[in-house]
Amino acid sequence: MTTVSPTHASGFAASGVEAGCDDRWSVAGRHFTSRLIVGTGRYKDLPETAAAIAASGAEIVTVAVRRVNLSDPSAPMLQDYVSPRDYTYLPNTAGCHTAKDAVRTLRLAREAGGWNLVKLEVLGPPPHLYPDMAATMEAAAALIEDGFEVMVYCADDPVAAKRLEEMGCVAIMPLGAPIGSGLGLQNPAILSLIIEQAKVPVLVDAGIGTASDAAVAMQIGCDAVLLNSAIAHAGNPVLMAQAMKHAVQAGRLAHLAGRMPRRMGADPSSPLTGLIS
């Protein structure tokens, strides 16, 4: 477990490792300070997208290849507002419902932008859009064989998560709740089991609704949190992005600190002996 020096703890809580505490995390040999990954969709316009992402402090942004203009210079382009010089782009397969579509989408992304670190998701049918694990494993196998570094969205299933890791996925990303639901972590005990057995980063992806949800994900030991709708659909996306930034930092600090034991009875903070009568 990473330890935090007392001399750095207050600065870390305020602004992360910028204050001098080296608590970076790594995926596929890349190192990052922020443990918050945010999406680039669902905002009212690209200026709001840029403002919210900047406020979040994120260093990685997901890009839905099938929905974002990456090639037509005559149309508004995400790159003009969220530059790949400033952020690590993580192409994803949002909207893909078959392994074939997902693999083709990421191969096109690599041709267009040279991206090799990718997020794979293959969804089941509406209305739940739950991860299709058979198709996910089929696509993951093909992409890994093709040299991609695959961060994989999956069900909150410890057996499936371990199998994906053993196949060669560089990060495991179980859902906290269905995509876009905002329900928060519905099964933190199972997520904890996935974290406990993993030798690669584990990120909660999908279901985060507000800052407290992100904090809980970090408290139970997730390496990072990925979210989009919780910021983009907030009444004030920029303010919510700031809240998510601080929630992830607070949750990480709480995880490192170690929470007090739970107990059924009271345990007074002041001693009961020597009371003035």
PDB file of C-alpha atoms in Angstrom:
ATOM      1  CA  MET A   1       0.000   0.000   0.000  1.00  0.00           C
ATOM      2  CA  THR A   2       1.197   3.525  -0.794  1.00  0.00           C
ATOM      3  CA  THR A   3       1.954   5.651   2.266  1.00  0.00           C
ATOM      4  CA  VAL A   4       1.541   9.385   2.621  1.00  0.00           C
ATOM      5  CA  SER A   5       4.030  11.403   4.622  1.00  0.00           C
ATOM      6  CA  PRO A   6       2.357  13.537   7.315  1.00  0.00           C
ATOM      7  CA  THR A   7       4.211  16.578   5.992  1.00  0.00           C
ATOM      8  CA  HIS A   8       2.494  16.128   2.662  1.00  0.00           C
ATOM      9  CA  ALA A   9      -0.971  14.999   3.717  1.00  0.00           C
ATOM     10  CA  SER A  10      -2.569  18.441   3.944  1.00  0.00           C
ATOM     11  CA  GLY A  11      -1.201  19.527   0.586  1.00  0.00           C
ATOM     12  CA  PHE A  12      -2.280  16.265  -1.021  1.00  0.00           C
ATOM     13  CA  ALA A  13      -5.823  16.775   0.198  1.00  0.00           C
ATOM     14  CA  ALA A  14      -5.876  20.228  -1.304  1.00  0.00           C
ATOM     15  CA  SER A  15      -4.365  19.608  -4.707  1.00  0.00           C
ATOM     16  CA  GLY A  16      -3.131  16.059  -5.101  1.00  0.00           C
ATOM     17  CA  VAL A  17       0.436  15.099  -5.811  1.00  0.00           C
ATOM     18  CA  GLU A  18       1.228  18.582  -7.107  1.00  0.00           C
ATOM     19  CA  ALA A  19       1.969  19.422  -3.458  1.00  0.00           C
ATOM     20  CA  GLY A  20       4.809  16.907  -3.366  1.00  0.00           C
ATOM     21  CA  CYS A  21       3.254  13.570  -2.392  1.00  0.00           C
ATOM     22  CA  ASP A  22       4.082  11.009  -5.082  1.00  0.00           C
ATOM     23  CA  ASP A  23       0.888   8.972  -5.309  1.00  0.00           C
ATOM     24  CA  ARG A  24       0.761   8.539  -9.049  1.00  0.00           C
ATOM     25  CA  TRP A  25      -0.897   5.524 -10.623  1.00  0.00           C
ATOM     26  CA  SER A  26       0.133   3.701 -13.774  1.00  0.00           C
ATOM     27  CA  VAL A  27      -1.542   1.864 -16.626  1.00  0.00           C
ATOM     28  CA  ALA A  28       0.334   0.188 -19.479  1.00  0.00           C
ATOM     29  CA  GLY A  29       3.531   1.972 -18.481  1.00  0.00           C
ATOM     30  CA  ARG A  30       1.939   5.444 -18.479  1.00  0.00           C
ATOM     31  CA  HIS A  31       1.922   7.428 -15.233  1.00  0.00           C
ATOM     32  CA  PHE A  32      -0.792   9.817 -14.090  1.00  0.00           C
ATOM     33  CA  THR A  33      -1.382  12.154 -11.169  1.00  0.00           C
ATOM     34  CA  SER A  34      -5.167  12.546 -11.426  1.00  0.00           C
ATOM     35  CA  ARG A  35      -7.221   9.485 -10.558  1.00  0.00           C
ATOM     36  CA  LEU A  36     -10.294  10.895 -12.284  1.00  0.00           C
ATOM     37  CA  ILE A  37     -10.978  10.039 -15.940  1.00  0.00           C
ATOM     38  CA  VAL A  38     -13.802  11.909 -17.635  1.00  0.00           C
ATOM     39  CA  GLY A  39     -15.782  11.572 -20.827  1.00  0.00           C
ATOM     40  CA  THR A  40     -16.213  14.146 -23.556  1.00  0.00           C
ATOM     41  CA  GLY A  41     -19.844  13.563 -24.541  1.00  0.00           C
ATOM     42  CA  ARG A  42     -23.311  14.706 -23.467  1.00  0.00           C
ATOM     43  CA  TYR A  43     -22.379  18.359 -22.837  1.00  0.00           C
ATOM     44  CA  LYS A  44     -24.435  21.163 -24.379  1.00  0.00           C
ATOM     45  CA  ASP A  45     -21.490  22.320 -26.492  1.00  0.00           C
ATOM     46  CA  LEU A  46     -17.730  22.019 -26.874  1.00  0.00           C
ATOM     47  CA  PRO A  47     -16.878  25.127 -24.801  1.00  0.00           C
ATOM     48  CA  GLU A  48     -18.754  23.642 -21.840  1.00  0.00           C
ATOM     49  CA  THR A  49     -16.960  20.341 -22.450  1.00  0.00           C
ATOM     50  CA  ALA A  50     -13.589  22.080 -22.290  1.00  0.00           C
ATOM     51  CA  ALA A  51     -14.448  24.075 -19.165  1.00  0.00           C
ATOM     52  CA  ALA A  52     -15.741  21.067 -17.236  1.00  0.00           C
ATOM     53  CA  ILE A  53     -12.800  18.862 -18.157  1.00  0.00           C
ATOM     54  CA  ALA A  54     -10.345  21.566 -17.129  1.00  0.00           C
ATOM     55  CA  ALA A  55     -12.145  21.957 -13.794  1.00  0.00           C
ATOM     56  CA  SER A  56     -12.010  18.201 -13.183  1.00  0.00           C
ATOM     57  CA  GLY A  57      -8.226  18.106 -13.220  1.00  0.00           C
ATOM     58  CA  ALA A  58      -8.392  14.929 -15.335  1.00  0.00           C
ATOM     59  CA  GLU A  59      -5.426  13.938 -17.474  1.00  0.00           C
ATOM     60  CA  ILE A  60      -7.211  11.194 -19.439  1.00  0.00           C
ATOM     61  CA  VAL A  61     -10.384  11.791 -21.445  1.00  0.00           C
ATOM     62  CA  THR A  62     -12.462   9.165 -23.191  1.00  0.00           C
ATOM     63  CA  VAL A  63     -13.455   9.759 -26.790  1.00  0.00           C
ATOM     64  CA  ALA A  64     -16.359   7.865 -28.346  1.00  0.00           C
ATOM     65  CA  VAL A  65     -14.890   7.191 -31.775  1.00  0.00           C
ATOM     66  CA  ARG A  66     -18.254   6.522 -33.412  1.00  0.00           C
ATOM     67  CA  ARG A  67     -19.742   9.798 -32.149  1.00  0.00           C
ATOM     68  CA  VAL A  68     -16.946  12.371 -32.245  1.00  0.00           C
ATOM     69  CA  ASN A  69     -15.656  14.174 -35.331  1.00  0.00           C
ATOM     70  CA  LEU A  70     -11.993  13.278 -35.694  1.00  0.00           C
ATOM     71  CA  SER A  71     -11.492  13.890 -39.392  1.00  0.00           C
ATOM     72  CA  ASP A  72     -13.766  16.599 -40.895  1.00  0.00           C
ATOM     73  CA  PRO A  73     -11.966  19.963 -40.477  1.00  0.00           C
ATOM     74  CA  SER A  74     -15.054  21.869 -41.639  1.00  0.00           C
ATOM     75  CA  ALA A  75     -17.073  20.735 -38.613  1.00  0.00           C
ATOM     76  CA  PRO A  76     -16.492  21.542 -34.925  1.00  0.00           C
ATOM     77  CA  MET A  77     -13.734  19.336 -33.579  1.00  0.00           C
ATOM     78  CA  LEU A  78     -13.136  18.157 -30.043  1.00  0.00           C
ATOM     79  CA  GLN A  79      -9.393  18.581 -30.543  1.00  0.00           C
ATOM     80  CA  ASP A  80      -9.817  22.354 -30.873  1.00  0.00           C
ATOM     81  CA  TYR A  81     -11.261  22.544 -27.344  1.00  0.00           C
ATOM     82  CA  VAL A  82      -9.702  19.544 -25.574  1.00  0.00           C
ATOM     83  CA  SER A  83      -6.301  19.220 -27.161  1.00  0.00           C
ATOM     84  CA  PRO A  84      -4.532  15.840 -27.368  1.00  0.00           C
ATOM     85  CA  ARG A  85      -1.389  17.792 -26.520  1.00  0.00           C
ATOM     86  CA  ASP A  86      -2.852  18.504 -23.071  1.00  0.00           C
ATOM     87  CA  TYR A  87      -4.768  15.282 -22.416  1.00  0.00           C
ATOM     88  CA  THR A  88      -4.312  11.585 -23.040  1.00  0.00           C
ATOM     89  CA  TYR A  89      -7.068  10.542 -25.397  1.00  0.00           C
ATOM     90  CA  LEU A  90      -8.636   7.168 -24.590  1.00  0.00           C
ATOM     91  CA  PRO A  91     -10.688   6.065 -27.618  1.00  0.00           C
ATOM     92  CA  ASN A  92     -13.630   3.907 -26.645  1.00  0.00           C
ATOM     93  CA  THR A  93     -16.229   1.776 -28.354  1.00  0.00           C
ATOM     94  CA  ALA A  94     -19.353   3.445 -26.963  1.00  0.00           C
ATOM     95  CA  GLY A  95     -22.349   2.424 -29.032  1.00  0.00           C
ATOM     96  CA  CYS A  96     -20.887  -0.926 -30.084  1.00  0.00           C
ATOM     97  CA  HIS A  97     -23.045  -3.997 -29.510  1.00  0.00           C
ATOM     98  CA  THR A  98     -20.927  -6.658 -31.216  1.00  0.00           C
ATOM     99  CA  ALA A  99     -17.311  -7.723 -30.927  1.00  0.00           C
ATOM    100  CA  LYS A 100     -16.838  -7.127 -34.654  1.00  0.00           C
ATOM    101  CA  ASP A 101     -18.009  -3.496 -34.429  1.00  0.00           C
ATOM    102  CA  ALA A 102     -15.827  -2.827 -31.389  1.00  0.00           C
ATOM    103  CA  VAL A 103     -12.679  -4.209 -32.997  1.00  0.00           C
ATOM    104  CA  ARG A 104     -13.289  -2.355 -36.252  1.00  0.00           C
ATOM    105  CA  THR A 105     -13.946   0.904 -34.391  1.00  0.00           C
ATOM    106  CA  LEU A 106     -10.672   0.770 -32.473  1.00  0.00           C
ATOM    107  CA  ARG A 107      -8.675  -0.202 -35.537  1.00  0.00           C
ATOM    108  CA  LEU A 108     -10.081   2.889 -37.260  1.00  0.00           C
ATOM    109  CA  ALA A 109      -9.157   4.988 -34.212  1.00  0.00           C
ATOM    110  CA  ARG A 110      -5.582   3.747 -34.372  1.00  0.00           C
ATOM    111  CA  GLU A 111      -5.381   4.595 -38.061  1.00  0.00           C
ATOM    112  CA  ALA A 112      -6.825   8.070 -37.461  1.00  0.00           C
ATOM    113  CA  GLY A 113      -4.843   9.083 -34.400  1.00  0.00           C
ATOM    114  CA  GLY A 114      -2.235   6.453 -33.690  1.00  0.00           C
ATOM    115  CA  TRP A 115      -3.891   5.529 -30.386  1.00  0.00           C
ATOM    116  CA  ASN A 116      -2.938   2.175 -28.937  1.00  0.00           C
ATOM    117  CA  LEU A 117      -4.246   2.516 -25.364  1.00  0.00           C
ATOM    118  CA  VAL A 118      -8.008   2.038 -25.715  1.00  0.00           C
ATOM    119  CA  LYS A 119     -11.170   1.423 -23.742  1.00  0.00           C
ATOM    120  CA  LEU A 120     -13.241  -1.541 -24.846  1.00  0.00           C
ATOM    121  CA  GLU A 121     -16.928  -1.793 -24.110  1.00  0.00           C
ATOM    122  CA  VAL A 122     -19.453  -4.055 -25.803  1.00  0.00           C
ATOM    123  CA  LEU A 123     -22.982  -3.466 -24.585  1.00  0.00           C
ATOM    124  CA  GLY A 124     -26.040  -5.648 -24.430  1.00  0.00           C
ATOM    125  CA  PRO A 125     -29.402  -4.416 -25.704  1.00  0.00           C
ATOM    126  CA  PRO A 126     -31.505  -1.595 -24.232  1.00  0.00           C
ATOM    127  CA  PRO A 127     -32.885  -0.760 -21.775  1.00  0.00           C
ATOM    128  CA  HIS A 128     -30.193  -1.940 -19.356  1.00  0.00           C
ATOM    129  CA  LEU A 129     -27.138  -1.825 -21.714  1.00  0.00           C
ATOM    130  CA  TYR A 130     -25.344  -4.252 -19.419  1.00  0.00           C
ATOM    131  CA  PRO A 131     -21.893  -5.413 -20.576  1.00  0.00           C
ATOM    132  CA  ASP A 132     -22.106  -8.329 -23.017  1.00  0.00           C
ATOM    133  CA  MET A 133     -19.315 -10.376 -21.486  1.00  0.00           C
ATOM    134  CA  ALA A 134     -19.084 -13.049 -24.178  1.00  0.00           C
ATOM    135  CA  ALA A 135     -18.691 -10.391 -26.876  1.00  0.00           C
ATOM    136  CA  THR A 136     -16.353  -8.377 -24.645  1.00  0.00           C
ATOM    137  CA  MET A 137     -13.998 -11.324 -24.240  1.00  0.00           C
ATOM    138  CA  GLU A 138     -14.104 -12.065 -27.962  1.00  0.00           C
ATOM    139  CA  ALA A 139     -13.212  -8.464 -28.796  1.00  0.00           C
ATOM    140  CA  ALA A 140     -10.549  -8.255 -26.088  1.00  0.00           C
ATOM    141  CA  ALA A 141      -8.799 -11.356 -27.431  1.00  0.00           C
ATOM    142  CA  ALA A 142      -8.749  -9.950 -30.971  1.00  0.00           C
ATOM    143  CA  LEU A 143      -7.510  -6.516 -29.880  1.00  0.00           C
ATOM    144  CA  ILE A 144      -4.762  -7.876 -27.621  1.00  0.00           C
ATOM    145  CA  GLU A 145      -3.570 -10.124 -30.441  1.00  0.00           C
ATOM    146  CA  ASP A 146      -3.508  -7.029 -32.667  1.00  0.00           C
ATOM    147  CA  GLY A 147      -1.207  -5.204 -30.229  1.00  0.00           C
ATOM    148  CA  PHE A 148      -3.711  -2.937 -28.481  1.00  0.00           C
ATOM    149  CA  GLU A 149      -3.423  -2.099 -24.780  1.00  0.00           C
ATOM    150  CA  VAL A 150      -6.968  -2.746 -23.631  1.00  0.00           C
ATOM    151  CA  MET A 151      -8.708  -1.150 -20.676  1.00  0.00           C
ATOM    152  CA  VAL A 152     -11.916  -3.147 -20.481  1.00  0.00           C
ATOM    153  CA  TYR A 153     -15.387  -2.248 -19.230  1.00  0.00           C
ATOM    154  CA  CYS A 154     -17.024  -5.268 -17.674  1.00  0.00           C
ATOM    155  CA  ALA A 155     -19.677  -6.636 -15.364  1.00  0.00           C
ATOM    156  CA  ASP A 156     -19.084  -6.607 -11.614  1.00  0.00           C
ATOM    157  CA  ASP A 157     -18.114 -10.274 -11.765  1.00  0.00           C
ATOM    158  CA  PRO A 158     -14.859 -11.362 -10.068  1.00  0.00           C
ATOM    159  CA  VAL A 159     -14.508 -14.467 -12.261  1.00  0.00           C
ATOM    160  CA  ALA A 160     -14.932 -12.553 -15.523  1.00  0.00           C
ATOM    161  CA  ALA A 161     -12.697  -9.733 -14.293  1.00  0.00           C
ATOM    162  CA  LYS A 162      -9.869 -12.126 -13.470  1.00  0.00           C
ATOM    163  CA  ARG A 163     -10.231 -13.872 -16.814  1.00  0.00           C
ATOM    164  CA  LEU A 164      -9.911 -10.560 -18.657  1.00  0.00           C
ATOM    165  CA  GLU A 165      -6.786  -9.731 -16.663  1.00  0.00           C
ATOM    166  CA  GLU A 166      -5.272 -13.122 -17.451  1.00  0.00           C
ATOM    167  CA  MET A 167      -6.013 -12.583 -21.148  1.00  0.00           C
ATOM    168  CA  GLY A 168      -3.803  -9.488 -21.038  1.00  0.00           C
ATOM    169  CA  CYS A 169      -6.102  -6.515 -20.443  1.00  0.00           C
ATOM    170  CA  VAL A 170      -4.130  -3.661 -18.853  1.00  0.00           C
ATOM    171  CA  ALA A 171      -6.980  -2.394 -16.641  1.00  0.00           C
ATOM    172  CA  ILE A 172     -10.274  -3.806 -15.413  1.00  0.00           C
ATOM    173  CA  MET A 173     -13.253  -1.439 -15.296  1.00  0.00           C
ATOM    174  CA  PRO A 174     -16.326  -2.957 -13.628  1.00  0.00           C
ATOM    175  CA  LEU A 175     -19.540  -0.991 -13.602  1.00  0.00           C
ATOM    176  CA  GLY A 176     -20.829   0.548 -10.397  1.00  0.00           C
ATOM    177  CA  ALA A 177     -24.356   0.627 -11.830  1.00  0.00           C
ATOM    178  CA  PRO A 178     -25.853   0.690 -15.352  1.00  0.00           C
ATOM    179  CA  ILE A 179     -24.464   3.331 -17.718  1.00  0.00           C
ATOM    180  CA  GLY A 180     -25.995   6.760 -17.188  1.00  0.00           C
ATOM    181  CA  SER A 181     -28.146   5.632 -14.257  1.00  0.00           C
ATOM    182  CA  GLY A 182     -26.441   7.736 -11.577  1.00  0.00           C
ATOM    183  CA  LEU A 183     -27.350   5.107  -8.989  1.00  0.00           C
ATOM    184  CA  GLY A 184     -23.927   4.966  -7.382  1.00  0.00           C
ATOM    185  CA  LEU A 185     -22.114   1.784  -6.352  1.00  0.00           C
ATOM    186  CA  GLN A 186     -24.730  -0.949  -6.126  1.00  0.00           C
ATOM    187  CA  ASN A 187     -22.373  -3.759  -5.130  1.00  0.00           C
ATOM    188  CA  PRO A 188     -19.309  -2.410  -3.303  1.00  0.00           C
ATOM    189  CA  ALA A 189     -18.598  -5.786  -1.663  1.00  0.00           C
ATOM    190  CA  ILE A 190     -18.141  -7.484  -5.043  1.00  0.00           C
ATOM    191  CA  LEU A 191     -16.089  -4.561  -6.331  1.00  0.00           C
ATOM    192  CA  SER A 192     -13.839  -5.007  -3.303  1.00  0.00           C
ATOM    193  CA  LEU A 193     -13.319  -8.664  -4.248  1.00  0.00           C
ATOM    194  CA  ILE A 194     -12.318  -7.656  -7.777  1.00  0.00           C
ATOM    195  CA  ILE A 195      -9.864  -5.094  -6.394  1.00  0.00           C
ATOM    196  CA  GLU A 196      -8.400  -7.580  -3.914  1.00  0.00           C
ATOM    197  CA  GLN A 197      -7.541 -10.166  -6.581  1.00  0.00           C
ATOM    198  CA  ALA A 198      -6.362  -7.816  -9.335  1.00  0.00           C
ATOM    199  CA  LYS A 199      -2.756  -7.267 -10.355  1.00  0.00           C
ATOM    200  CA  VAL A 200      -3.688  -4.499 -12.805  1.00  0.00           C
ATOM    201  CA  PRO A 201      -5.507  -1.225 -12.098  1.00  0.00           C
ATOM    202  CA  VAL A 202      -9.210  -1.447 -11.260  1.00  0.00           C
ATOM    203  CA  LEU A 203     -11.435   1.521 -12.102  1.00  0.00           C
ATOM    204  CA  VAL A 204     -15.121   1.932 -11.424  1.00  0.00           C
ATOM    205  CA  ASP A 205     -16.747   2.854 -14.719  1.00  0.00           C
ATOM    206  CA  ALA A 206     -20.440   3.770 -15.049  1.00  0.00           C
ATOM    207  CA  GLY A 207     -23.111   4.499 -12.479  1.00  0.00           C
ATOM    208  CA  ILE A 208     -21.454   7.340 -10.567  1.00  0.00           C
ATOM    209  CA  GLY A 209     -24.073   9.998  -9.855  1.00  0.00           C
ATOM    210  CA  THR A 210     -22.492  12.483  -7.492  1.00  0.00           C
ATOM    211  CA  ALA A 211     -19.305  13.239  -5.588  1.00  0.00           C
ATOM    212  CA  SER A 212     -20.009  10.910  -2.675  1.00  0.00           C
ATOM    213  CA  ASP A 213     -20.246   7.956  -5.080  1.00  0.00           C
ATOM    214  CA  ALA A 214     -16.791   8.731  -6.451  1.00  0.00           C
ATOM    215  CA  ALA A 215     -15.403   9.046  -2.928  1.00  0.00           C
ATOM    216  CA  VAL A 216     -16.785   5.634  -1.954  1.00  0.00           C
ATOM    217  CA  ALA A 217     -15.226   4.028  -5.033  1.00  0.00           C
ATOM    218  CA  MET A 218     -11.836   5.403  -4.053  1.00  0.00           C
ATOM    219  CA  GLN A 219     -12.274   4.507  -0.372  1.00  0.00           C
ATOM    220  CA  ILE A 220     -12.757   0.820  -1.174  1.00  0.00           C
ATOM    221  CA  GLY A 221      -9.482   0.822  -3.108  1.00  0.00           C
ATOM    222  CA  CYS A 222     -10.176   1.606  -6.748  1.00  0.00           C
ATOM    223  CA  ASP A 223      -7.162   2.982  -8.583  1.00  0.00           C
ATOM    224  CA  ALA A 224      -9.279   5.574 -10.389  1.00  0.00           C
ATOM    225  CA  VAL A 225     -12.841   6.483 -11.362  1.00  0.00           C
ATOM    226  CA  LEU A 226     -14.229   7.026 -14.853  1.00  0.00           C
ATOM    227  CA  LEU A 227     -17.406   9.037 -15.330  1.00  0.00           C
ATOM    228  CA  ASN A 228     -19.210  11.291 -17.791  1.00  0.00           C
ATOM    229  CA  SER A 229     -22.940  11.738 -17.245  1.00  0.00           C
ATOM    230  CA  ALA A 230     -22.554  12.722 -13.584  1.00  0.00           C
ATOM    231  CA  ILE A 231     -20.737  15.867 -14.697  1.00  0.00           C
ATOM    232  CA  ALA A 232     -22.356  16.523 -18.073  1.00  0.00           C
ATOM    233  CA  HIS A 233     -25.920  16.143 -16.758  1.00  0.00           C
ATOM    234  CA  ALA A 234     -25.368  18.158 -13.571  1.00  0.00           C
ATOM    235  CA  GLY A 235     -27.115  21.513 -13.204  1.00  0.00           C
ATOM    236  CA  ASN A 236     -23.677  23.143 -13.209  1.00  0.00           C
ATOM    237  CA  PRO A 237     -21.214  20.801 -14.950  1.00  0.00           C
ATOM    238  CA  VAL A 238     -18.132  22.897 -14.137  1.00  0.00           C
ATOM    239  CA  LEU A 239     -18.972  23.000 -10.438  1.00  0.00           C
ATOM    240  CA  MET A 240     -19.717  19.265 -10.394  1.00  0.00           C
ATOM    241  CA  ALA A 241     -16.396  18.604 -12.124  1.00  0.00           C
ATOM    242  CA  GLN A 242     -14.650  20.422  -9.276  1.00  0.00           C
ATOM    243  CA  ALA A 243     -16.640  18.385  -6.754  1.00  0.00           C
ATOM    244  CA  MET A 244     -15.622  15.134  -8.446  1.00  0.00           C
ATOM    245  CA  LYS A 245     -11.966  16.165  -8.439  1.00  0.00           C
ATOM    246  CA  HIS A 246     -11.996  16.757  -4.691  1.00  0.00           C
ATOM    247  CA  ALA A 247     -14.125  13.664  -3.974  1.00  0.00           C
ATOM    248  CA  VAL A 248     -11.640  11.400  -5.725  1.00  0.00           C
ATOM    249  CA  GLN A 249      -8.765  12.985  -3.822  1.00  0.00           C
ATOM    250  CA  ALA A 250     -10.609  12.703  -0.492  1.00  0.00           C
ATOM    251  CA  GLY A 251     -11.587   9.094  -1.137  1.00  0.00           C
ATOM    252  CA  ARG A 252      -8.006   8.203  -2.033  1.00  0.00           C
ATOM    253  CA  LEU A 253      -6.695   9.820   1.160  1.00  0.00           C
ATOM    254  CA  ALA A 254      -9.291   7.970   3.220  1.00  0.00           C
ATOM    255  CA  HIS A 255      -8.228   4.686   1.628  1.00  0.00           C
ATOM    256  CA  LEU A 256      -4.570   5.369   2.383  1.00  0.00           C
ATOM    257  CA  ALA A 257      -5.360   6.461   5.936  1.00  0.00           C
ATOM    258  CA  GLY A 258      -7.448   3.391   6.774  1.00  0.00           C
ATOM    259  CA  ARG A 259     -10.882   3.896   8.264  1.00  0.00           C
ATOM    260  CA  MET A 260     -11.661   3.245  11.910  1.00  0.00           C
ATOM    261  CA  PRO A 261     -13.228  -0.160  12.702  1.00  0.00           C
ATOM    262  CA  ARG A 262     -17.006  -0.401  12.654  1.00  0.00           C
ATOM    263  CA  ARG A 263     -18.605  -1.447  15.934  1.00  0.00           C
ATOM    264  CA  MET A 264     -22.154  -1.995  17.150  1.00  0.00           C
ATOM    265  CA  GLY A 265     -21.778  -0.160  20.462  1.00  0.00           C
ATOM    266  CA  ALA A 266     -20.583   3.273  21.454  1.00  0.00           C
ATOM    267  CA  ASP A 267     -16.967   4.075  22.218  1.00  0.00           C
ATOM    268  CA  PRO A 268     -16.731   7.541  23.834  1.00  0.00           C
ATOM    269  CA  SER A 269     -13.883   9.716  22.626  1.00  0.00           C
ATOM    270  CA  SER A 270     -13.367  11.044  26.180  1.00  0.00           C
ATOM    271  CA  PRO A 271     -12.413   8.622  29.006  1.00  0.00           C
ATOM    272  CA  LEU A 272     -15.156   7.737  31.485  1.00  0.00           C
ATOM    273  CA  THR A 273     -12.763   7.532  34.424  1.00  0.00           C
ATOM    274  CA  GLY A 274     -11.907  10.477  36.627  1.00  0.00           C
ATOM    275  CA  LEU A 275     -15.160  12.336  35.933  1.00  0.00           C
ATOM    276  CA  ILE A 276     -15.977  15.339  38.142  1.00  0.00           C
ATOM    277  CA  SER A 277     -19.001  14.435  40.267  1.00  0.00           C
TER     278      SER A 277
END
